[in-house]
Amino acid sequence: MQDILVLYYSQNGAVKQLAQIIAHGIDSVPGAQARIRTVPKVASVTQTAAPPVPESGAPYVELEDLQQCIGLALGSPTRFGNMAAPMKYFWDGTAGLWMKGALAGKPAAVFTSTSSMHGGQETTLLSMMMPLLHHGMIVLGIPYTEPELTATAGGGTPYGASHVAGAAGDRPISEDERKLAFALGKRLAQTALKLAA
């Protein structure tokens, strides 16, 4: 089995749910399995370090996870049209991998959640692509051969999977959003296996 890293940061749970759906898409491809990881919060004032292992949920990512996996799905909620600070902070610490070219040639995909329809989904997805492109990764989107891409009344873009959570963060993931996230995970796994062969 070849591992594909699903790396996310989620504050209210929507991005975590998308990560799990993408992981199911990855796991649906024979020979591939999802490795789910997250990043710790960033505090403006640090008095004590975050515990090395979260109390619940996915383990914190380590640089070895990126090196060992044959592909990456990267997710973050939007913060003013950009990825959240904890995810940006993690990527800012990957220069050592960049210098070695450790991620060059590996496929990657991105996903996000926003509270409103025009809350910066596409710019957030693009902001997550930037460090991946600098690392030499091959960025995948969702092709229009997925019928839900033109039918969705919520999230879902050709740049990556997305979800509109609503102002209170209580809108469930729609069927179209679910299908697109699953399709993205499946496409990532299929592509990663072909490139790794």
XYZ file of N, CA, C and O in Angstrom, residues 2-184:
732
model
N 0.507 2.214 -0.801
C 1.209 3.491 -0.874
C 0.395 4.553 -0.129
O -0.810 4.672 -0.326
N 1.059 5.325 0.724
C 0.378 6.346 1.511
C 0.269 7.666 0.761
O 1.217 8.114 0.123
N -0.895 8.289 0.903
C -1.131 9.642 0.413
C -1.531 10.477 1.617
O -2.458 10.126 2.354
N -0.815 11.556 1.843
C -1.029 12.392 3.009
C -2.235 13.315 2.806
O -2.323 14.007 1.800
N -3.146 13.289 3.770
C -4.256 14.246 3.817
C -3.958 15.147 5.005
O -4.125 14.765 6.154
N -3.480 16.334 4.709
C -3.027 17.275 5.731
C -3.994 18.450 5.790
O -4.247 19.097 4.783
N -4.526 18.712 6.990
C -5.519 19.767 7.096
C -5.397 20.518 8.419
O -4.808 20.041 9.382
N -5.996 21.700 8.425
C -6.249 22.437 9.660
C -7.734 22.755 9.660
O -8.290 23.190 8.647
N -8.397 22.506 10.786
C -9.833 22.762 10.879
C -10.141 23.367 12.231
O -9.711 22.848 13.259
N -10.879 24.456 12.226
C -11.236 25.099 13.487
C -12.628 24.699 13.956
O -12.847 24.460 15.124
N -13.574 24.610 13.021
C -14.952 24.299 13.405
C -15.439 22.951 12.899
O -16.595 22.613 13.100
N -14.586 22.200 12.212
C -14.931 20.835 11.825
C -15.255 20.592 10.369
O -15.214 19.452 9.914
N -15.577 21.628 9.594
C -15.955 21.408 8.198
C -14.786 20.916 7.357
O -14.936 19.993 6.548
N -13.602 21.499 7.544
C -12.433 21.067 6.768
C -12.037 19.649 7.177
O -11.646 18.844 6.335
N -12.186 19.324 8.439
C -11.916 17.950 8.910
C -12.850 16.964 8.223
O -12.419 15.887 7.794
N -14.130 17.322 8.095
C -15.081 16.443 7.403
C -14.695 16.265 5.939
O -14.753 15.147 5.411
N -14.303 17.352 5.276
C -13.853 17.238 3.888
C -12.626 16.329 3.796
O -12.509 15.513 2.875
N -11.701 16.463 4.752
C -10.499 15.621 4.770
C -10.873 14.146 4.856
O -10.281 13.303 4.169
N -11.863 13.835 5.661
C -12.288 12.442 5.808
C -12.923 11.907 4.527
O -12.703 10.757 4.153
N -13.689 12.749 3.846
C -14.307 12.328 2.579
C -13.230 12.126 1.517
O -13.256 11.138 0.764
N -12.275 13.040 1.435
C -11.166 12.892 0.489
C -10.380 11.618 0.804
O -9.993 10.880 -0.104
N -10.181 11.334 2.088
C -9.487 10.106 2.491
C -10.242 8.865 2.025
O -9.634 7.885 1.577
N -11.582 8.903 2.084
C -12.381 7.773 1.584
C -12.176 7.605 0.079
O -12.114 6.480 -0.422
N -12.090 8.726 -0.636
C -11.812 8.654 -2.074
C -10.461 8.026 -2.347
O -10.321 7.201 -3.252
N -9.465 8.400 -1.563
C -8.126 7.800 -1.699
C -8.184 6.305 -1.414
O -7.659 5.493 -2.174
N -8.844 5.951 -0.318
C -8.913 4.541 0.091
C -9.710 3.676 -0.872
O -9.587 2.447 -0.853
N -10.522 4.303 -1.744
C -11.304 3.531 -2.716
C -10.454 3.024 -3.870
O -10.904 2.185 -4.654
N -9.224 3.508 -3.968
C -8.332 3.117 -5.060
C -7.409 1.992 -4.570
O -6.658 2.192 -3.614
N -7.472 0.827 -5.194
C -6.604 -0.281 -4.758
C -5.132 0.106 -4.813
O -4.664 0.687 -5.782
N -4.424 -0.188 -3.729
C -3.003 0.110 -3.651
C -2.682 1.420 -2.963
O -1.526 1.724 -2.705
N -3.720 2.226 -2.660
C -3.505 3.518 -2.003
C -4.216 3.555 -0.661
O -5.276 2.943 -0.490
N -3.622 4.264 0.279
C -4.287 4.483 1.561
C -3.979 5.889 2.062
O -2.896 6.422 1.831
N -4.966 6.483 2.723
C -4.823 7.844 3.232
C -4.110 7.838 4.578
O -4.363 6.975 5.419
N -3.230 8.796 4.760
C -2.574 9.060 6.043
C -3.039 10.454 6.473
O -2.616 11.458 5.903
N -3.908 10.539 7.454
C -4.511 11.805 7.859
C -3.684 12.450 8.968
O -3.385 11.818 9.981
N -3.347 13.733 8.754
C -2.573 14.506 9.732
C -3.120 15.926 9.815
O -3.777 16.406 8.902
N -2.811 16.607 10.914
C -3.220 17.997 11.104
C -2.041 18.810 11.607
O -0.949 18.261 11.792
N -2.250 20.096 11.783
C -1.217 20.982 12.319
C -1.749 21.622 13.599
O -2.957 21.828 13.730
N -0.876 21.954 14.547
C -1.341 22.604 15.782
C -1.684 24.073 15.540
O -1.234 24.677 14.567
N -2.476 24.634 16.443
C -2.799 26.059 16.387
C -1.543 26.871 16.622
O -0.576 26.407 17.220
N -1.574 28.105 16.154
C -0.485 29.047 16.383
C -0.999 30.112 17.334
O -2.071 30.677 17.127
N -0.225 30.388 18.403
C -0.609 31.414 19.365
C 0.301 32.624 19.208
O 1.492 32.479 18.939
N -0.255 33.826 19.394
C 0.562 35.032 19.273
C 1.549 35.144 20.430
O 2.620 35.725 20.300
N 1.195 34.586 21.576
C 2.096 34.546 22.726
C 2.180 33.099 23.181
O 1.168 32.482 23.474
N 3.388 32.559 23.218
C 3.556 31.172 23.607
C 4.131 31.086 25.009
O 5.221 31.582 25.266
N 3.368 30.476 25.899
C 3.860 30.268 27.256
C 4.263 28.816 27.460
O 5.209 28.525 28.159
N 3.520 27.920 26.829
C 3.874 26.507 26.858
C 3.695 25.955 25.457
O 2.822 26.402 24.713
N 4.502 24.994 25.127
C 4.412 24.381 23.807
C 3.169 23.498 23.728
O 2.700 22.978 24.736
N 2.640 23.360 22.520
C 1.520 22.450 22.316
C 1.989 21.032 22.603
O 3.158 20.697 22.403
N 1.100 20.192 23.105
C 1.513 18.812 23.358
C 1.955 18.149 22.058
O 1.431 18.474 20.990
N 2.922 17.232 22.114
C 3.422 16.612 20.888
C 2.380 15.756 20.172
O 2.501 15.491 18.992
N 1.360 15.335 20.900
C 0.278 14.548 20.316
C -1.039 15.193 20.733
O -1.245 15.462 21.918
N -1.941 15.490 19.777
C -3.213 16.099 20.164
C -4.027 15.149 21.043
O -3.875 13.926 20.968
N -4.892 15.732 21.875
C -5.708 14.927 22.775
C -6.669 14.026 22.015
O -7.005 12.936 22.464
N -7.150 14.489 20.855
C -8.043 13.681 20.036
C -7.852 14.067 18.572
O -7.265 15.098 18.270
N -8.365 13.241 17.707
C -8.275 13.534 16.278
C -6.978 13.053 15.654
O -6.252 12.234 16.219
N -6.680 13.601 14.493
C -5.498 13.190 13.732
C -4.218 13.627 14.434
O -4.185 14.671 15.079
N -3.147 12.841 14.292
C -1.848 13.248 14.845
C -1.321 14.480 14.119
O -1.724 14.775 12.997
N -0.401 15.178 14.777
C 0.248 16.314 14.128
C 1.197 15.811 13.043
O 1.850 14.778 13.185
N 1.287 16.565 11.979
C 2.142 16.205 10.859
C 3.608 16.382 11.230
O 3.962 17.235 12.049
N 4.448 15.580 10.636
C 5.898 15.711 10.730
C 6.445 15.787 9.309
O 5.808 15.317 8.364
N 7.611 16.376 9.153
C 8.178 16.509 7.809
C 8.350 15.147 7.136
O 8.236 15.031 5.914
N 8.584 14.107 7.937
C 8.737 12.759 7.379
C 7.462 12.301 6.675
O 7.517 11.518 5.732
N 6.296 12.758 7.169
C 5.041 12.385 6.509
C 5.044 12.850 5.058
O 4.597 12.125 4.166
N 5.530 14.059 4.813
C 5.595 14.576 3.444
C 6.572 13.778 2.590
O 6.305 13.499 1.419
N 7.704 13.413 3.171
C 8.714 12.669 2.416
C 8.244 11.263 2.089
O 8.539 10.739 1.012
N 7.528 10.629 3.022
C 7.158 9.224 2.865
C 5.959 9.003 1.953
O 5.783 7.921 1.429
N 5.132 10.012 1.766
C 3.911 9.852 0.985
C 4.153 10.132 -0.493
O 5.021 10.910 -0.847
N 3.340 9.507 -1.335
C 3.499 9.678 -2.780
C 2.600 10.781 -3.331
O 2.639 11.073 -4.516
N 1.775 11.387 -2.477
C 0.890 12.460 -2.891
C 0.361 13.191 -1.673
O 0.514 12.720 -0.541
N -0.280 14.342 -1.904
C -0.739 15.192 -0.812
C -2.064 15.846 -1.144
O -2.238 16.411 -2.227
N -3.007 15.784 -0.186
C -4.230 16.591 -0.225
C -4.111 17.576 0.928
O -3.929 17.178 2.074
N -4.185 18.874 0.631
C -3.941 19.917 1.608
C -5.202 20.754 1.807
O -5.769 21.258 0.838
N -5.638 20.898 3.078
C -6.873 21.619 3.349
C -6.769 22.623 4.480
O -6.080 22.387 5.466
N -7.473 23.733 4.304
C -7.506 24.790 5.315
C -8.792 25.584 5.170
O -9.264 25.780 4.046
N -9.334 26.096 6.280
C -10.416 27.075 6.138
C -9.847 28.364 5.577
O -8.632 28.558 5.579
N -10.716 29.214 5.080
C -10.245 30.482 4.537
C -10.141 31.538 5.635
O -10.948 31.584 6.542
N -9.105 32.340 5.547
C -8.919 33.479 6.435
C -8.629 34.691 5.551
O -7.516 34.834 5.050
N -9.667 35.489 5.313
C -9.546 36.653 4.433
C -8.985 36.263 3.062
O -8.094 36.911 2.526
N -9.512 35.179 2.514
C -9.107 34.735 1.186
C -7.771 34.038 1.133
O -7.191 33.877 0.061
N -7.265 33.595 2.278
C -5.952 32.958 2.353
C -6.048 31.726 3.245
O -7.021 31.563 3.976
N -5.039 30.872 3.199
C -5.011 29.732 4.116
C -4.835 30.239 5.546
O -4.301 31.328 5.773
N -5.280 29.466 6.508
C -5.181 29.835 7.921
C -3.719 29.849 8.377
O -2.878 29.113 7.853
N -3.426 30.683 9.360
C -2.059 30.876 9.859
C -1.374 29.582 10.294
O -0.190 29.393 10.003
N -2.063 28.652 10.983
C -1.364 27.428 11.376
C -0.815 26.633 10.178
O 0.275 26.069 10.246
N -1.581 26.611 9.083
C -1.108 25.886 7.896
C 0.046 26.634 7.246
O 1.048 26.041 6.843
N -0.067 27.957 7.154
C 1.024 28.764 6.586
C 2.293 28.620 7.420
O 3.399 28.483 6.876
N 2.147 28.619 8.736
C 3.286 28.466 9.643
C 3.991 27.131 9.397
O 5.226 27.065 9.346
N 3.206 26.070 9.205
C 3.814 24.768 8.922
C 4.624 24.813 7.632
O 5.779 24.391 7.589
N 4.042 25.358 6.564
C 4.733 25.390 5.271
C 5.969 26.274 5.300
O 6.949 25.995 4.609
N 5.944 27.310 6.123
C 7.121 28.169 6.252
C 8.308 27.421 6.841
O 9.451 27.859 6.689
N 8.058 26.299 7.481
C 9.134 25.506 8.073
C 9.588 24.327 7.224
O 10.269 23.429 7.725
N 9.242 24.325 5.936
C 9.596 23.191 5.074
C 10.749 23.478 4.121
O 10.947 22.749 3.144
N 11.531 24.509 4.404
C 12.628 24.876 3.501
C 13.636 23.745 3.325
O 14.210 23.580 2.247
N 13.859 22.969 4.360
C 14.795 21.853 4.254
C 14.358 20.844 3.203
O 15.182 20.329 2.435
N 13.067 20.556 3.147
C 12.546 19.650 2.116
C 12.668 20.287 0.738
O 12.980 19.608 -0.245
N 12.421 21.604 0.660
C 12.529 22.318 -0.603
C 13.958 22.252 -1.141
O 14.184 22.003 -2.328
N 14.946 22.441 -0.256
C 16.353 22.419 -0.688
C 16.754 21.053 -1.225
O 17.582 20.954 -2.121
N 16.146 19.987 -0.707
C 16.443 18.623 -1.163
C 15.592 18.208 -2.357
O 15.839 17.164 -2.938
N 14.555 18.995 -2.668
C 13.645 18.606 -3.748
C 12.814 17.397 -3.383
O 12.389 16.631 -4.247
N 12.541 17.229 -2.085
C 11.878 16.023 -1.592
C 10.443 15.850 -2.096
O 9.939 14.728 -2.157
N 9.787 16.943 -2.456
C 8.398 16.851 -2.904
C 8.252 17.015 -4.413
O 7.149 16.870 -4.945
N 9.327 17.305 -5.100
C 9.270 17.544 -6.539
C 8.716 16.332 -7.282
O 9.149 15.201 -7.052
N 7.744 16.590 -8.132
C 7.155 15.531 -8.948
C 6.004 14.790 -8.305
O 5.352 13.976 -8.959
N 5.722 15.058 -7.032
C 4.595 14.399 -6.374
C 3.309 15.178 -6.660
O 3.320 16.402 -6.685
N 2.181 14.474 -6.856
C 0.927 15.181 -7.102
C 0.311 15.704 -5.807
O 0.495 15.122 -4.736
N -0.427 16.796 -5.931
C -1.091 17.403 -4.778
C -2.436 17.974 -5.199
O -2.649 18.300 -6.369
N -3.341 18.099 -4.225
C -4.652 18.700 -4.432
C -4.995 19.512 -3.189
O -4.432 19.277 -2.119
N -5.918 20.453 -3.325
C -6.250 21.336 -2.211
C -7.756 21.372 -1.978
O -8.550 21.108 -2.882
N -8.138 21.725 -0.722
C -9.553 21.822 -0.369
C -9.748 22.838 0.747
O -8.819 23.125 1.503
N -10.971 23.397 0.832
C -11.249 24.453 1.801
C -12.724 24.497 2.173
O -13.563 23.842 1.548
N -13.029 25.306 3.178
C -14.405 25.601 3.565
C -14.501 27.072 3.952
O -13.567 27.609 4.566
N -15.617 27.705 3.578
C -15.857 29.100 3.936
C -17.250 29.223 4.539
O -18.095 28.332 4.368
N -17.495 30.334 5.204
C -18.821 30.530 5.785
C -19.815 31.052 4.752
O -21.008 30.806 4.865
N -19.332 31.755 3.736
C -20.240 32.295 2.723
C -19.827 31.856 1.326
O -18.691 31.438 1.099
N -20.758 31.961 0.415
C -20.518 31.525 -0.960
C -19.348 32.258 -1.601
O -18.572 31.666 -2.327
N -19.209 33.536 -1.311
C -18.129 34.322 -1.910
C -17.126 34.730 -0.839
O -16.623 35.850 -0.829
N -16.811 33.794 0.049
C -15.927 34.076 1.181
C -14.464 33.828 0.915
O -13.681 33.742 1.850
N -14.075 33.668 -0.341
C -12.662 33.502 -0.666
C -12.229 32.078 -0.927
O -11.050 31.756 -0.814
N -13.170 31.199 -1.307
C -12.799 29.803 -1.558
C -11.687 29.678 -2.593
O -10.686 29.009 -2.358
N -11.871 30.297 -3.734
C -10.914 30.095 -4.822
C -9.565 30.715 -4.507
O -8.523 30.121 -4.807
N -9.538 31.884 -3.873
C -8.240 32.477 -3.530
C -7.536 31.669 -2.437
O -6.312 31.578 -2.432
N -8.309 31.084 -1.532
C -7.699 30.225 -0.505
C -7.076 28.990 -1.150
O -5.955 28.606 -0.816
N -7.786 28.388 -2.078
C -7.239 27.228 -2.785
C -5.962 27.613 -3.525
O -4.963 26.886 -3.486
N -5.993 28.765 -4.186
C -4.798 29.221 -4.904
C -3.652 29.518 -3.941
O -2.493 29.225 -4.241
N -3.955 30.086 -2.770
C -2.890 30.389 -1.803
C -2.217 29.111 -1.304
O -1.016 29.108 -1.032
N -2.978 28.032 -1.195
C -2.384 26.758 -0.769
C -1.549 26.127 -1.880
O -0.627 25.364 -1.613
N -1.873 26.458 -3.117
C -1.099 25.917 -4.238
C 0.306 26.518 -4.306
O 1.233 25.858 -4.781
N 0.468 27.759 -3.863
C 1.753 28.456 -4.017
C 2.937 27.697 -3.417
O 3.926 27.450 -4.108
N 2.895 27.297 -2.132
C 4.055 26.558 -1.615
C 4.229 25.203 -2.309
O 5.356 24.727 -2.469
N 3.126 24.605 -2.737
C 3.228 23.311 -3.424
C 3.950 23.465 -4.758
O 4.783 22.630 -5.125
N 3.639 24.532 -5.479
C 4.328 24.796 -6.749
C 5.803 25.096 -6.519
O 6.661 24.642 -7.285
N 6.117 25.841 -5.472
C 7.523 26.125 -5.158
C 8.281 24.852 -4.804
O 9.485 24.745 -5.070
N 7.591 23.887 -4.229
C 8.211 22.598 -3.907
C 8.306 21.691 -5.138
O 8.867 20.607 -5.054
N 7.750 22.117 -6.261
C 7.826 21.308 -7.479
C 6.752 20.246 -7.581
O 6.867 19.319 -8.381
N 5.694 20.383 -6.786
C 4.616 19.396 -6.833
C 3.741 19.631 -8.064
O 3.718 20.726 -8.638
N 3.029 18.610 -8.464
C 2.116 18.661 -9.603
C 0.717 18.858 -9.030
O 0.193 17.971 -8.361
N 0.124 20.015 -9.282
C -1.160 20.353 -8.669
C -2.316 19.872 -9.543
O -2.375 20.189 -10.730
N -3.221 19.115 -8.926
C -4.398 18.586 -9.613
C -5.643 19.359 -9.200
O -5.766 19.770 -8.044
N -6.564 19.506 -10.106
C -7.860 20.092 -9.790
C -8.951 19.077 -10.024
O -8.697 17.873 -10.100
N -10.165 19.571 -10.128
C -11.319 18.716 -10.417
C -11.779 19.034 -11.833
O -12.148 20.180 -12.128
N -11.774 18.057 -12.727
C -12.177 18.331 -14.113
C -13.697 18.435 -14.255
O -14.453 17.897 -13.442
N -14.125 19.116 -15.291
C -15.554 19.268 -15.544
C -16.214 17.987 -16.027
O -17.422 17.968 -16.288
N -15.461 16.905 -16.111
C -16.078 15.605 -16.377
C -16.841 15.116 -15.150
O -17.617 14.165 -15.251
N -16.623 15.765 -14.007
C -17.420 15.479 -12.801
C -18.689 16.324 -12.897
O -18.620 17.548 -12.790
N -19.862 15.703 -13.106
C -21.087 16.470 -13.352
C -21.488 17.392 -12.206
O -22.114 18.433 -12.431
N -21.105 17.067 -10.985
C -21.463 17.896 -9.836
C -20.798 19.279 -9.884
O -21.268 20.214 -9.248
N -19.734 19.396 -10.653
C -19.030 20.672 -10.739
C -19.908 21.761 -11.369
O -19.828 22.923 -10.981
N -20.747 21.377 -12.304
C -21.645 22.364 -12.913
C -23.015 22.370 -12.248
O -23.797 23.298 -12.463
N -23.308 21.382 -11.409
C -24.620 21.302 -10.761
C -24.635 21.893 -9.355
O -25.690 22.265 -8.853
N -23.473 22.010 -8.723
C -23.431 22.429 -7.322
C -24.013 23.825 -7.103
O -23.775 24.731 -7.885
N -24.769 23.956 -6.012
C -25.297 25.255 -5.600
C -24.529 25.753 -4.374
O -24.892 26.763 -3.786
N -23.477 25.022 -4.001
C -22.657 25.393 -2.850
C -21.199 25.407 -3.240
O -20.809 26.102 -4.164
N -20.405 24.597 -2.556
C -18.980 24.532 -2.832
C -18.655 23.625 -3.997
O -19.519 22.939 -4.546
N -17.383 23.615 -4.351
C -16.909 22.806 -5.463
C -16.405 23.694 -6.575
O -17.180 24.469 -7.134
N -15.101 23.615 -6.862
C -14.504 24.420 -7.917
C -13.531 23.563 -8.708
O -13.094 22.517 -8.216
N -13.142 23.992 -9.902
C -12.130 23.242 -10.633
C -10.762 23.296 -9.953
O -9.892 22.492 -10.245
N -10.572 24.240 -9.013
C -9.294 24.366 -8.309
C -9.144 23.363 -7.174
O -8.038 23.097 -6.717
N -10.269 22.859 -6.674
C -10.232 21.905 -5.578
C -11.588 21.772 -4.923
O -12.531 22.497 -5.245
N -11.682 20.844 -3.974
C -12.937 20.607 -3.267
C -13.191 21.737 -2.276
O -12.258 22.284 -1.697
N -14.471 22.073 -2.083
C -14.797 23.127 -1.127
C -16.207 22.932 -0.591
O -16.991 22.143 -1.112
N -16.485 23.693 0.475
C -17.772 23.589 1.167
C -18.178 24.967 1.656
O -17.332 25.740 2.105
N -19.470 25.276 1.563
C -20.012 26.511 2.123
C -20.697 26.120 3.428
O -21.740 25.470 3.426
N -20.092 26.508 4.563
C -20.561 26.061 5.874
C -21.665 26.929 6.464
O -22.302 26.534 7.438
N -21.904 28.122 5.918
C -22.905 29.022 6.470
C -22.311 29.905 7.551
O -21.275 29.587 8.142
N -22.992 31.019 7.834
C -22.487 31.999 8.797
C -22.288 31.409 10.186
O -21.365 31.776 10.904
N -23.142 30.469 10.570
C -23.020 29.829 11.887
C -22.182 28.557 11.829
O -21.992 27.893 12.850
N -21.695 28.204 10.643
C -20.891 26.991 10.497
C -21.689 25.716 10.682
O -21.134 24.666 10.975
N -22.994 25.788 10.467
C -23.850 24.640 10.749
C -24.467 23.998 9.501
O -25.270 23.084 9.602
N -24.085 24.466 8.324
C -24.619 23.878 7.097
C -23.877 22.578 6.806
O -22.646 22.577 6.696
N -24.591 21.464 6.686
C -23.911 20.201 6.399
C -23.324 20.179 4.991
O -23.742 20.940 4.123
N -22.363 19.304 4.787
C -21.772 19.127 3.462
C -22.836 18.559 2.530
O -23.471 17.548 2.843
N -23.057 19.236 1.409
C -24.089 18.806 0.464
C -23.633 17.564 -0.282
O -22.450 17.206 -0.288
N -24.570 16.937 -0.951
C -24.246 15.733 -1.723
C -23.276 16.060 -2.857
O -22.345 15.294 -3.125
N -23.474 17.201 -3.520
C -22.557 17.599 -4.592
C -21.157 17.843 -4.031
O -20.157 17.408 -4.611
N -21.059 18.566 -2.914
C -19.758 18.833 -2.293
C -19.076 17.532 -1.885
O -17.866 17.363 -2.064
N -19.871 16.597 -1.359
C -19.340 15.285 -0.940
C -18.792 14.512 -2.133
O -17.686 13.967 -2.091
N -19.556 14.471 -3.206
C -19.123 13.727 -4.396
C -17.855 14.321 -4.997
O -16.969 13.586 -5.450
N -17.765 15.653 -5.003
C -16.579 16.300 -5.559
C -15.346 16.052 -4.694
O -14.247 15.839 -5.214
N -15.505 16.076 -3.373
C -14.375 15.797 -2.479
C -13.907 14.354 -2.651
O -12.699 14.078 -2.714
N -14.850 13.421 -2.737
C -14.506 12.011 -2.954
C -13.774 11.846 -4.285
O -12.748 11.165 -4.362
N -14.307 12.490 -5.337
C -13.693 12.397 -6.667
C -12.278 12.953 -6.663
O -11.380 12.408 -7.324
N -12.055 14.035 -5.916
C -10.712 14.617 -5.843
C -9.740 13.647 -5.179
O -8.621 13.452 -5.657
